[in-house]
Short mmCIF file of C-alpha atoms in Angstrom, two decimals:
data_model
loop_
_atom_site.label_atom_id
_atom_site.label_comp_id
_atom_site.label_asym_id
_atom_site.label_seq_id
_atom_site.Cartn_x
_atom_site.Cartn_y
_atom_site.Cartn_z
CA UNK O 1 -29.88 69.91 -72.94
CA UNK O 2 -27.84 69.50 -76.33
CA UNK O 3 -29.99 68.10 -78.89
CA UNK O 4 -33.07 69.39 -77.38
CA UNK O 5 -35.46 71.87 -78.47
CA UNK O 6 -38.35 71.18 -75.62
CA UNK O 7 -39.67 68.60 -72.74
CA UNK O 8 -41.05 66.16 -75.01
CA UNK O 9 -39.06 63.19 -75.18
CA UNK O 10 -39.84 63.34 -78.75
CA UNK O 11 -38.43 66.69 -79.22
CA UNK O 12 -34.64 65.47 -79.26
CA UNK O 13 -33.02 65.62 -82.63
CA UNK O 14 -32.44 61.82 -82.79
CA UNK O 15 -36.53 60.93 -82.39
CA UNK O 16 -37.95 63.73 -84.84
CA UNK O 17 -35.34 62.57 -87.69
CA UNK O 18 -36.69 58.87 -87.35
CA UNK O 19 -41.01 60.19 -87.22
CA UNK O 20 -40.11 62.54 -90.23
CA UNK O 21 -38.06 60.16 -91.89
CA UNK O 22 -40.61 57.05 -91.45
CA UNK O 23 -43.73 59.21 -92.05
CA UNK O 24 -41.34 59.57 -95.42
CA UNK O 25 -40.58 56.15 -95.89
CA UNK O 26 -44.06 54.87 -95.58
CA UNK O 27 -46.37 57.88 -97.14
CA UNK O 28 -43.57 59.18 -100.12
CA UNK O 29 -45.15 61.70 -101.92
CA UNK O 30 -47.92 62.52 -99.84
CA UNK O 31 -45.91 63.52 -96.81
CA UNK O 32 -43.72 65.38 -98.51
CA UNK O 33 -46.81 67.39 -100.20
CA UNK O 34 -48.04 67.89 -97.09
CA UNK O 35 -44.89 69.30 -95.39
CA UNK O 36 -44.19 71.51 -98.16
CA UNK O 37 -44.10 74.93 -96.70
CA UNK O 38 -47.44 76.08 -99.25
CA UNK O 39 -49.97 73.60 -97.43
CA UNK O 40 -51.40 74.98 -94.64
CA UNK O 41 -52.13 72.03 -92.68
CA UNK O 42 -50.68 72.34 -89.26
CA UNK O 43 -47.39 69.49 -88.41
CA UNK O 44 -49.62 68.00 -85.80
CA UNK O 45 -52.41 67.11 -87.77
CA UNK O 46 -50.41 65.83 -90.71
CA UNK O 47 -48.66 63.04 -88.26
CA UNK O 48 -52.23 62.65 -86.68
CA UNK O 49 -53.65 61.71 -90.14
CA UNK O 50 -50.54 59.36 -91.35
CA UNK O 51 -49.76 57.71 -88.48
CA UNK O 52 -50.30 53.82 -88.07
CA UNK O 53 -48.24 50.61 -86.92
CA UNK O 54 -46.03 51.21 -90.46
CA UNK O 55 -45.22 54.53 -89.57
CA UNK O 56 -44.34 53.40 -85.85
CA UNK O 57 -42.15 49.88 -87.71
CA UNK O 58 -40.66 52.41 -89.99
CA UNK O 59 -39.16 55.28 -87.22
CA UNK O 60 -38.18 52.39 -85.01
CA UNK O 61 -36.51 50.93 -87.47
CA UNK O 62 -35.01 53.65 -88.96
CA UNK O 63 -34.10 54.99 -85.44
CA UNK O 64 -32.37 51.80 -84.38
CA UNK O 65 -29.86 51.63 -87.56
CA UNK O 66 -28.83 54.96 -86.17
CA UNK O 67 -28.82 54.20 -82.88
CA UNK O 68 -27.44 50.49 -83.31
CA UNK O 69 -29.41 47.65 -82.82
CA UNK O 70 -27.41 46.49 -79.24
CA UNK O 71 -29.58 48.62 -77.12
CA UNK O 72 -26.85 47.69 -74.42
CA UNK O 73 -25.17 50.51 -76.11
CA UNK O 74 -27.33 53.07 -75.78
CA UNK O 75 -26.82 56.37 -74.21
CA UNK O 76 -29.40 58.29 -72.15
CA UNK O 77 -30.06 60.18 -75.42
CA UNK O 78 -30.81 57.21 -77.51
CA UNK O 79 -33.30 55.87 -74.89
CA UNK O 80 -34.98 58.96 -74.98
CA UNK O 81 -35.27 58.76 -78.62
CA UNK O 82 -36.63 55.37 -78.62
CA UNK O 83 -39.11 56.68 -76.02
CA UNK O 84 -40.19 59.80 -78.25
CA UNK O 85 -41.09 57.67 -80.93
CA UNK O 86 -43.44 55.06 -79.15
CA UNK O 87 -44.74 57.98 -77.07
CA UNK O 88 -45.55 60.34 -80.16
CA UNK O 89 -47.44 57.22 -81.94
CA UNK O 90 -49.52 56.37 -78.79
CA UNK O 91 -50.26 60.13 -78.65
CA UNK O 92 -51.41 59.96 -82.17
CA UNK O 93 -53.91 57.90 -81.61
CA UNK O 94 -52.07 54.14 -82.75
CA UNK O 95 -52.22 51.18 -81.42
CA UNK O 96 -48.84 50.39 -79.81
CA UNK O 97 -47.93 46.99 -78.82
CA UNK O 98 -47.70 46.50 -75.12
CA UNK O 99 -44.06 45.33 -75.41
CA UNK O 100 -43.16 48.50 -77.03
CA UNK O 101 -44.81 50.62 -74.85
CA UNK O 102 -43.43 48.82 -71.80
CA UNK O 103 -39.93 49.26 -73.04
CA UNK O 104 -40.46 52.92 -73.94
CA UNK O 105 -41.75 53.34 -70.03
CA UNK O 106 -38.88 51.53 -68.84
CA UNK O 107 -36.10 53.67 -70.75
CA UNK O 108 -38.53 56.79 -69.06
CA UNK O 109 -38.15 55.78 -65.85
CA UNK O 110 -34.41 55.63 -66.00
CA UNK O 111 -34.17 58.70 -67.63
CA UNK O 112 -31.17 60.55 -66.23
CA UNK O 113 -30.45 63.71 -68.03
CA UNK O 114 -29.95 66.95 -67.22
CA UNK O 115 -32.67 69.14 -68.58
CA UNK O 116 -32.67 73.41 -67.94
CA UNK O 117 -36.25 72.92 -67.07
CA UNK O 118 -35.89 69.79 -64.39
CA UNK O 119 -39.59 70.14 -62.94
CA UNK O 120 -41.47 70.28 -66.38
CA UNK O 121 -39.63 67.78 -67.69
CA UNK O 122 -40.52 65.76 -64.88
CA UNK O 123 -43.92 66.71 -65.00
CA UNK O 124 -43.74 66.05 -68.86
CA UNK O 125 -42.30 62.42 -67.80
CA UNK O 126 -44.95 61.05 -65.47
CA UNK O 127 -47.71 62.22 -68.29
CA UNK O 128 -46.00 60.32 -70.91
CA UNK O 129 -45.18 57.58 -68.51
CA UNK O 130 -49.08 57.74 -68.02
CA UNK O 131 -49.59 57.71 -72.01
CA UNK O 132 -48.06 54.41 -71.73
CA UNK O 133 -49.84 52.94 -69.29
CA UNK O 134 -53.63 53.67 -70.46
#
């Protein structure tokens, strides 16, 4: 699928520039030390240590004025985003308001794209539509 790289719904172009950008926006410096290409600290455990609610306010928020803010408008692509964000942050180990989480799982369950791996990626679904739930 274009704009795609794997199954997780936060591996879509749109969702990884809002986390990297917010991860920016609220840690400055510090992410950006740790990103540089000399620090050997793996990408996963750099979100795992940064993330928190700001982090989560920040990508949403910087998602949506990409996105727009009439979710009414939204394509199948832009839910998924939306979706990758909340569902990277729970996965990280934050506290994710119910309402967002609910909202996340709802844009999941419509999810109609066409992925060149339809199984895993419905496999990958139901375990982040389980994320969600917990």
């Amino acid at each position: 699928m274009t704009g795609c790289w794997g199954l997780k719904s936060y591996e879509n172009d749109d969702a990884h520039d809002a986390l990297d950008r917010g991860f920016e926006r609220v840690h400055g410096a510090v992410y950006d030390d740790l990103m540089d290409d000399g620090d050997p600290t793996p990408f996963d455990q750099i979100q795992k240590r940064l993330a928190s609610p700001e982090t989560l306010a920040a990508a949403l928020d910087l998602f949506e004025y990409e996105a727009g803010s009439n979710r009414d408008r939204w394509d199948d692509l832009d839910r998924l985003g939306y979706a990758g964000i909340v569902v990277r942050h729970v996965e990280l180990g934050v506290a994710v308001p119910d309402d967002l989480k609910a909202t996340a799982a709802a844009f999941l369950e419509a999810e109609n794209l066409d992925w060149d791996e339809p199984t895993r990626r419905k496999l990958r679904r139901e375990q982040e539509l389980a994320i969600l739930r917990r």
